Amino acid sequence: GESVGLHLPTLSVQEGDNSIINCAYSNSASDYFIWYKQESGKGPQFIIDIRSNMDKRQGQRVTVLLNKTVKHLSLQIAATQPGDSAVYFCAENRHPGANNLFFGTGTRLTVIP
Amino acid sequence: KAGVTQTPRYLIKTRGQQVTLSCSPISGHRSVSWYQQTPGQGLQFLFEYFSETQRNKGNFPGRFSGRQFSNSRSEMNVSTLELGDSALYLCASSRDSEAFFGQGTRLTVV
């Protein structure tokens, strides 16, 4: 069936290095994707989003890349900091304008000081 | 600006009981969605309400229901609780596409 998934469940990086978290999706009709960060005991926090008419979007220290050909999404975090340690989810909004998200399984990012 | 508020934060219930969870969205947000988060299944969409009407529904049994009031506050209800209903229940509100989540209600069924 259709799904949104991640390649790796865990990722460890040294403080100051760049992090790359990957996500694959299977619904070729999907046109809106979001990355969330979830810290322990908290709800998911919006990081950045991208629509299918774009292949790259940048925020503060974060960049999302979308490759529609291979249905792949990635989140790049520059100069990773200890505060970036969290679980990261990609989510697919199959009904733009609605609030109806399908989440991937998540990647736990650990930043090593 | 106040965020999404969910009450209570923690609940312990017995199998067979029913439970009601509450969500107050960000002011001005008319869409409220509910999600269940478990270690095994991850984050799963339950349903979405917009202007007091259910707009979308996930793949959960009828024991899970919800409603939305005229002030956009929402409640979800789970009847005849099962052990597998133990989870973090998250509410998210949105005005456009960007959804803001509350801290969730941790439900434990014993």
PDB file of C-alpha atoms in Angstrom:
ATOM      1  CA  GLY A   1       0.000   0.000   0.000  1.00  0.00           C
ATOM      2  CA  GLU A   2       0.957   3.626  -0.051  1.00  0.00           C
ATOM      3  CA  SER A   3       3.325   4.785   2.637  1.00  0.00           C
ATOM      4  CA  VAL A   4       5.735   7.417   3.743  1.00  0.00           C
ATOM      5  CA  GLY A   5       8.866   5.948   5.206  1.00  0.00           C
ATOM      6  CA  LEU A   6      12.407   6.674   6.232  1.00  0.00           C
ATOM      7  CA  HIS A   7      15.621   4.924   5.288  1.00  0.00           C
ATOM      8  CA  LEU A   8      17.327   4.897   8.695  1.00  0.00           C
ATOM      9  CA  PRO A   9      15.846   4.763  12.183  1.00  0.00           C
ATOM     10  CA  THR A  10      18.866   6.404  13.897  1.00  0.00           C
ATOM     11  CA  LEU A  11      21.552   8.893  12.982  1.00  0.00           C
ATOM     12  CA  SER A  12      24.477  10.097  15.070  1.00  0.00           C
ATOM     13  CA  VAL A  13      26.519  13.145  14.083  1.00  0.00           C
ATOM     14  CA  GLN A  14      29.252  15.201  15.648  1.00  0.00           C
ATOM     15  CA  GLU A  15      28.345  18.672  16.817  1.00  0.00           C
ATOM     16  CA  GLY A  16      29.097  21.156  14.067  1.00  0.00           C
ATOM     17  CA  ASP A  17      28.736  18.626  11.250  1.00  0.00           C
ATOM     18  CA  ASN A  18      25.899  18.647   8.761  1.00  0.00           C
ATOM     19  CA  SER A  19      23.055  16.121   9.109  1.00  0.00           C
ATOM     20  CA  ILE A  20      21.040  14.575   6.325  1.00  0.00           C
ATOM     21  CA  ILE A  21      17.807  12.729   7.082  1.00  0.00           C
ATOM     22  CA  ASN A  22      16.089  10.891   4.259  1.00  0.00           C
ATOM     23  CA  CYS A  23      12.517   9.958   3.501  1.00  0.00           C
ATOM     24  CA  ALA A  24      10.838   7.988   0.726  1.00  0.00           C
ATOM     25  CA  TYR A  25       7.236   8.250  -0.325  1.00  0.00           C
ATOM     26  CA  SER A  26       5.193   6.111  -2.651  1.00  0.00           C
ATOM     27  CA  ASN A  27       2.167   8.242  -3.533  1.00  0.00           C
ATOM     28  CA  SER A  28       3.171   9.966  -6.766  1.00  0.00           C
ATOM     29  CA  ALA A  29       0.129  12.244  -6.466  1.00  0.00           C
ATOM     30  CA  SER A  30       1.383  13.752  -3.208  1.00  0.00           C
ATOM     31  CA  ASP A  31       2.123  17.420  -3.591  1.00  0.00           C
ATOM     32  CA  TYR A  32       2.879  18.751  -0.123  1.00  0.00           C
ATOM     33  CA  PHE A  33       5.465  17.520   2.368  1.00  0.00           C
ATOM     34  CA  ILE A  34       6.452  18.656   5.826  1.00  0.00           C
ATOM     35  CA  TRP A  35       9.318  17.898   8.194  1.00  0.00           C
ATOM     36  CA  TYR A  36       8.623  17.812  11.916  1.00  0.00           C
ATOM     37  CA  LYS A  37      10.913  17.616  14.919  1.00  0.00           C
ATOM     38  CA  GLN A  38       9.723  15.886  18.066  1.00  0.00           C
ATOM     39  CA  GLU A  39      11.577  16.190  21.341  1.00  0.00           C
ATOM     40  CA  SER A  40      10.922  13.898  24.239  1.00  0.00           C
ATOM     41  CA  GLY A  41       7.629  14.666  25.959  1.00  0.00           C
ATOM     42  CA  LYS A  42       6.558  17.187  23.347  1.00  0.00           C
ATOM     43  CA  GLY A  43       4.358  17.250  20.298  1.00  0.00           C
ATOM     44  CA  PRO A  44       5.829  17.475  16.791  1.00  0.00           C
ATOM     45  CA  GLN A  45       7.206  20.885  15.889  1.00  0.00           C
ATOM     46  CA  PHE A  46       6.994  22.206  12.320  1.00  0.00           C
ATOM     47  CA  ILE A  47      10.432  22.675  10.733  1.00  0.00           C
ATOM     48  CA  ILE A  48       9.945  23.282   7.040  1.00  0.00           C
ATOM     49  CA  ASP A  49       7.614  22.347   4.212  1.00  0.00           C
ATOM     50  CA  ILE A  50       7.815  22.014   0.456  1.00  0.00           C
ATOM     51  CA  ARG A  51       5.324  21.713  -2.366  1.00  0.00           C
ATOM     52  CA  SER A  52       5.780  19.456  -5.349  1.00  0.00           C
ATOM     53  CA  ASN A  53       6.311  22.376  -7.733  1.00  0.00           C
ATOM     54  CA  MET A  54       9.640  23.014  -5.967  1.00  0.00           C
ATOM     55  CA  ASP A  55      12.745  20.859  -5.606  1.00  0.00           C
ATOM     56  CA  LYS A  56      14.473  22.811  -2.856  1.00  0.00           C
ATOM     57  CA  ARG A  57      13.509  25.083  -0.016  1.00  0.00           C
ATOM     58  CA  GLN A  58      15.728  26.678   2.596  1.00  0.00           C
ATOM     59  CA  GLY A  59      15.073  27.823   6.106  1.00  0.00           C
ATOM     60  CA  GLN A  60      17.267  28.793   8.980  1.00  0.00           C
ATOM     61  CA  ARG A  61      20.024  26.125   9.019  1.00  0.00           C
ATOM     62  CA  VAL A  62      17.678  23.663   7.306  1.00  0.00           C
ATOM     63  CA  THR A  63      17.155  22.738   3.694  1.00  0.00           C
ATOM     64  CA  VAL A  64      14.584  20.357   2.263  1.00  0.00           C
ATOM     65  CA  LEU A  65      15.195  18.675  -1.076  1.00  0.00           C
ATOM     66  CA  LEU A  66      12.482  16.960  -3.074  1.00  0.00           C
ATOM     67  CA  ASN A  67      13.199  14.521  -5.885  1.00  0.00           C
ATOM     68  CA  LYS A  68       9.905  13.622  -7.494  1.00  0.00           C
ATOM     69  CA  THR A  69      11.522  11.281 -10.008  1.00  0.00           C
ATOM     70  CA  VAL A  70      12.574   8.834  -7.315  1.00  0.00           C
ATOM     71  CA  LYS A  71       9.984   9.989  -4.752  1.00  0.00           C
ATOM     72  CA  HIS A  72      12.580  10.983  -2.218  1.00  0.00           C
ATOM     73  CA  LEU A  73      12.700  13.767   0.328  1.00  0.00           C
ATOM     74  CA  SER A  74      15.612  14.856   2.492  1.00  0.00           C
ATOM     75  CA  LEU A  75      16.195  17.256   5.350  1.00  0.00           C
ATOM     76  CA  GLN A  76      19.611  18.810   5.715  1.00  0.00           C
ATOM     77  CA  ILE A  77      20.593  20.470   8.962  1.00  0.00           C
ATOM     78  CA  ALA A  78      23.682  22.647   8.813  1.00  0.00           C
ATOM     79  CA  ALA A  79      26.128  22.922  11.724  1.00  0.00           C
ATOM     80  CA  THR A  80      24.175  20.474  13.855  1.00  0.00           C
ATOM     81  CA  GLN A  81      23.835  21.483  17.500  1.00  0.00           C
ATOM     82  CA  PRO A  82      23.016  19.459  20.633  1.00  0.00           C
ATOM     83  CA  GLY A  83      19.569  21.079  20.647  1.00  0.00           C
ATOM     84  CA  ASP A  84      18.885  19.395  17.318  1.00  0.00           C
ATOM     85  CA  SER A  85      18.811  15.996  19.010  1.00  0.00           C
ATOM     86  CA  ALA A  86      15.272  14.713  18.513  1.00  0.00           C
ATOM     87  CA  VAL A  87      13.159  12.440  16.342  1.00  0.00           C
ATOM     88  CA  TYR A  88      12.522  13.810  12.876  1.00  0.00           C
ATOM     89  CA  PHE A  89       9.455  12.885  10.858  1.00  0.00           C
ATOM     90  CA  CYS A  90       8.578  13.528   7.276  1.00  0.00           C
ATOM     91  CA  ALA A  91       4.859  13.887   6.663  1.00  0.00           C
ATOM     92  CA  GLU A  92       2.746  13.954   3.585  1.00  0.00           C
ATOM     93  CA  ASN A  93      -0.406  16.042   3.357  1.00  0.00           C
ATOM     94  CA  ARG A  94      -2.590  14.247   0.858  1.00  0.00           C
ATOM     95  CA  HIS A  95      -5.308  16.853   1.017  1.00  0.00           C
ATOM     96  CA  PRO A  96      -3.721  20.308   0.621  1.00  0.00           C
ATOM     97  CA  GLY A  97      -5.668  22.863   2.563  1.00  0.00           C
ATOM     98  CA  ALA A  98      -6.781  20.168   4.971  1.00  0.00           C
ATOM     99  CA  ASN A  99      -4.997  19.044   8.098  1.00  0.00           C
ATOM    100  CA  ASN A 100      -4.563  15.380   7.264  1.00  0.00           C
ATOM    101  CA  LEU A 101      -0.990  14.185   7.605  1.00  0.00           C
ATOM    102  CA  PHE A 102       0.551  10.794   6.931  1.00  0.00           C
ATOM    103  CA  PHE A 103       3.791  10.420   8.856  1.00  0.00           C
ATOM    104  CA  GLY A 104       6.902   8.403   8.243  1.00  0.00           C
ATOM    105  CA  THR A 105       8.359   6.222  10.978  1.00  0.00           C
ATOM    106  CA  GLY A 106      10.893   8.802  12.135  1.00  0.00           C
ATOM    107  CA  THR A 107      14.653   9.090  12.481  1.00  0.00           C
ATOM    108  CA  ARG A 108      16.246   9.653  15.864  1.00  0.00           C
ATOM    109  CA  LEU A 109      19.061  12.168  15.513  1.00  0.00           C
ATOM    110  CA  THR A 110      21.700  12.170  18.222  1.00  0.00           C
ATOM    111  CA  VAL A 111      24.258  14.952  18.275  1.00  0.00           C
ATOM    112  CA  ILE A 112      27.566  14.017  19.878  1.00  0.00           C
ATOM    113  CA  PRO A 113      29.241  16.966  21.660  1.00  0.00           C
TER     114      PRO A 113
ATOM    115  CA  LYS B   1       0.044  33.785  21.055  1.00  0.00           C
ATOM    116  CA  ALA B   2      -1.124  30.696  22.931  1.00  0.00           C
ATOM    117  CA  GLY B   3      -0.387  27.348  21.345  1.00  0.00           C
ATOM    118  CA  VAL B   4      -2.528  24.267  21.059  1.00  0.00           C
ATOM    119  CA  THR B   5      -3.669  23.128  24.497  1.00  0.00           C
ATOM    120  CA  GLN B   6      -4.573  19.559  25.274  1.00  0.00           C
ATOM    121  CA  THR B   7      -6.117  18.344  28.504  1.00  0.00           C
ATOM    122  CA  PRO B   8      -5.518  16.306  30.469  1.00  0.00           C
ATOM    123  CA  ARG B   9      -1.808  15.597  29.985  1.00  0.00           C
ATOM    124  CA  TYR B  10      -2.016  12.135  31.504  1.00  0.00           C
ATOM    125  CA  LEU B  11      -4.818   9.626  31.981  1.00  0.00           C
ATOM    126  CA  ILE B  12      -5.044   6.110  33.334  1.00  0.00           C
ATOM    127  CA  LYS B  13      -8.170   4.146  32.478  1.00  0.00           C
ATOM    128  CA  THR B  14      -9.348   0.577  32.832  1.00  0.00           C
ATOM    129  CA  ARG B  15     -10.246  -1.709  29.946  1.00  0.00           C
ATOM    130  CA  GLY B  16     -13.856  -1.289  28.937  1.00  0.00           C
ATOM    131  CA  GLN B  17     -14.130   2.290  30.149  1.00  0.00           C
ATOM    132  CA  GLN B  18     -14.532   5.281  27.888  1.00  0.00           C
ATOM    133  CA  VAL B  19     -12.464   8.443  27.786  1.00  0.00           C
ATOM    134  CA  THR B  20     -12.818  11.986  26.468  1.00  0.00           C
ATOM    135  CA  LEU B  21      -9.837  14.135  25.531  1.00  0.00           C
ATOM    136  CA  SER B  22      -9.964  17.852  24.894  1.00  0.00           C
ATOM    137  CA  CYS B  23      -8.122  20.159  22.512  1.00  0.00           C
ATOM    138  CA  SER B  24      -8.163  23.943  22.313  1.00  0.00           C
ATOM    139  CA  PRO B  25      -6.709  25.139  19.006  1.00  0.00           C
ATOM    140  CA  ILE B  26      -4.755  28.280  18.318  1.00  0.00           C
ATOM    141  CA  SER B  27      -7.052  31.273  18.105  1.00  0.00           C
ATOM    142  CA  GLY B  28      -8.318  31.703  14.561  1.00  0.00           C
ATOM    143  CA  HIS B  29      -7.612  28.120  13.520  1.00  0.00           C
ATOM    144  CA  ARG B  30     -10.731  26.340  12.327  1.00  0.00           C
ATOM    145  CA  SER B  31      -9.214  22.963  11.506  1.00  0.00           C
ATOM    146  CA  VAL B  32      -8.434  20.490  14.265  1.00  0.00           C
ATOM    147  CA  SER B  33      -6.999  17.045  13.649  1.00  0.00           C
ATOM    148  CA  TRP B  34      -6.289  14.164  15.993  1.00  0.00           C
ATOM    149  CA  TYR B  35      -3.439  11.676  15.805  1.00  0.00           C
ATOM    150  CA  GLN B  36      -2.468   8.590  17.735  1.00  0.00           C
ATOM    151  CA  GLN B  37       1.212   7.937  18.413  1.00  0.00           C
ATOM    152  CA  THR B  38       2.466   4.530  19.534  1.00  0.00           C
ATOM    153  CA  PRO B  39       5.933   2.957  19.413  1.00  0.00           C
ATOM    154  CA  GLY B  40       4.685   0.221  17.115  1.00  0.00           C
ATOM    155  CA  GLN B  41       2.514   2.136  14.665  1.00  0.00           C
ATOM    156  CA  GLY B  42       4.042   5.598  14.850  1.00  0.00           C
ATOM    157  CA  LEU B  43       1.920   8.650  14.202  1.00  0.00           C
ATOM    158  CA  GLN B  44      -1.441   7.825  12.680  1.00  0.00           C
ATOM    159  CA  PHE B  45      -4.184  10.161  11.575  1.00  0.00           C
ATOM    160  CA  LEU B  46      -7.517   9.690  13.329  1.00  0.00           C
ATOM    161  CA  PHE B  47      -9.785  12.421  11.978  1.00  0.00           C
ATOM    162  CA  GLU B  48     -10.037  16.079  11.111  1.00  0.00           C
ATOM    163  CA  TYR B  49     -12.733  18.574  11.967  1.00  0.00           C
ATOM    164  CA  PHE B  50     -13.368  21.849  10.224  1.00  0.00           C
ATOM    165  CA  SER B  51     -16.187  24.223  11.112  1.00  0.00           C
ATOM    166  CA  GLU B  52     -17.806  21.599  13.338  1.00  0.00           C
ATOM    167  CA  THR B  53     -17.870  18.971  10.560  1.00  0.00           C
ATOM    168  CA  GLN B  54     -15.683  15.914  10.171  1.00  0.00           C
ATOM    169  CA  ARG B  55     -13.741  16.560   6.970  1.00  0.00           C
ATOM    170  CA  ASN B  56     -11.417  13.557   6.836  1.00  0.00           C
ATOM    171  CA  LYS B  57     -11.192  10.284   8.665  1.00  0.00           C
ATOM    172  CA  GLY B  58      -8.395   7.791   9.142  1.00  0.00           C
ATOM    173  CA  ASN B  59      -8.585   4.042   9.414  1.00  0.00           C
ATOM    174  CA  PHE B  60      -9.681   3.581  13.013  1.00  0.00           C
ATOM    175  CA  PRO B  61     -12.660   1.660  14.397  1.00  0.00           C
ATOM    176  CA  GLY B  62     -15.907   3.362  15.286  1.00  0.00           C
ATOM    177  CA  ARG B  63     -14.950   3.322  18.971  1.00  0.00           C
ATOM    178  CA  PHE B  64     -12.946   6.435  18.149  1.00  0.00           C
ATOM    179  CA  SER B  65     -15.072   9.488  17.603  1.00  0.00           C
ATOM    180  CA  GLY B  66     -14.782  13.212  17.845  1.00  0.00           C
ATOM    181  CA  ARG B  67     -16.587  16.476  17.612  1.00  0.00           C
ATOM    182  CA  GLN B  68     -15.874  20.142  17.250  1.00  0.00           C
ATOM    183  CA  PHE B  69     -17.661  23.034  18.861  1.00  0.00           C
ATOM    184  CA  SER B  70     -18.531  26.425  17.442  1.00  0.00           C
ATOM    185  CA  ASN B  71     -15.445  27.959  19.097  1.00  0.00           C
ATOM    186  CA  SER B  72     -13.298  25.348  17.255  1.00  0.00           C
ATOM    187  CA  ARG B  73     -12.440  23.466  20.437  1.00  0.00           C
ATOM    188  CA  SER B  74     -12.515  19.747  19.826  1.00  0.00           C
ATOM    189  CA  GLU B  75     -12.978  16.600  21.823  1.00  0.00           C
ATOM    190  CA  MET B  76     -12.248  13.019  20.959  1.00  0.00           C
ATOM    191  CA  ASN B  77     -13.850  10.055  22.635  1.00  0.00           C
ATOM    192  CA  VAL B  78     -12.753   6.457  22.815  1.00  0.00           C
ATOM    193  CA  SER B  79     -15.317   3.965  24.026  1.00  0.00           C
ATOM    194  CA  THR B  80     -14.797   0.439  25.319  1.00  0.00           C
ATOM    195  CA  LEU B  81     -11.088   0.985  25.853  1.00  0.00           C
ATOM    196  CA  GLU B  82      -8.635  -1.754  24.936  1.00  0.00           C
ATOM    197  CA  LEU B  83      -5.065  -2.210  26.129  1.00  0.00           C
ATOM    198  CA  GLY B  84      -3.889  -1.377  22.615  1.00  0.00           C
ATOM    199  CA  ASP B  85      -5.427   2.078  22.882  1.00  0.00           C
ATOM    200  CA  SER B  86      -2.598   3.087  25.197  1.00  0.00           C
ATOM    201  CA  ALA B  87      -0.864   5.861  23.297  1.00  0.00           C
ATOM    202  CA  LEU B  88      -0.018   9.515  23.059  1.00  0.00           C
ATOM    203  CA  TYR B  89      -2.961  11.326  21.496  1.00  0.00           C
ATOM    204  CA  LEU B  90      -1.990  14.487  19.685  1.00  0.00           C
ATOM    205  CA  CYS B  91      -4.135  17.299  18.468  1.00  0.00           C
ATOM    206  CA  ALA B  92      -3.074  19.693  15.720  1.00  0.00           C
ATOM    207  CA  SER B  93      -4.704  22.899  14.592  1.00  0.00           C
ATOM    208  CA  SER B  94      -4.202  24.754  11.353  1.00  0.00           C
ATOM    209  CA  ARG B  95      -5.484  27.713   9.417  1.00  0.00           C
ATOM    210  CA  ASP B  96      -3.880  26.833   6.096  1.00  0.00           C
ATOM    211  CA  SER B  97      -1.599  23.845   5.492  1.00  0.00           C
ATOM    212  CA  GLU B  98       0.842  24.284   8.379  1.00  0.00           C
ATOM    213  CA  ALA B  99      -0.281  22.249  11.372  1.00  0.00           C
ATOM    214  CA  PHE B 100       0.689  23.103  14.956  1.00  0.00           C
ATOM    215  CA  PHE B 101       0.638  20.338  17.509  1.00  0.00           C
ATOM    216  CA  GLY B 102      -0.186  20.288  21.186  1.00  0.00           C
ATOM    217  CA  GLN B 103       1.884  18.369  23.728  1.00  0.00           C
ATOM    218  CA  GLY B 104      -0.547  15.496  23.690  1.00  0.00           C
ATOM    219  CA  THR B 105      -2.470  13.424  26.189  1.00  0.00           C
ATOM    220  CA  ARG B 106      -0.753  10.263  27.368  1.00  0.00           C
ATOM    221  CA  LEU B 107      -3.432   7.602  27.808  1.00  0.00           C
ATOM    222  CA  THR B 108      -2.627   4.387  29.614  1.00  0.00           C
ATOM    223  CA  VAL B 109      -5.164   1.581  29.603  1.00  0.00           C
ATOM    224  CA  VAL B 110      -4.735  -1.039  32.318  1.00  0.00           C
TER     225      VAL B 110
END
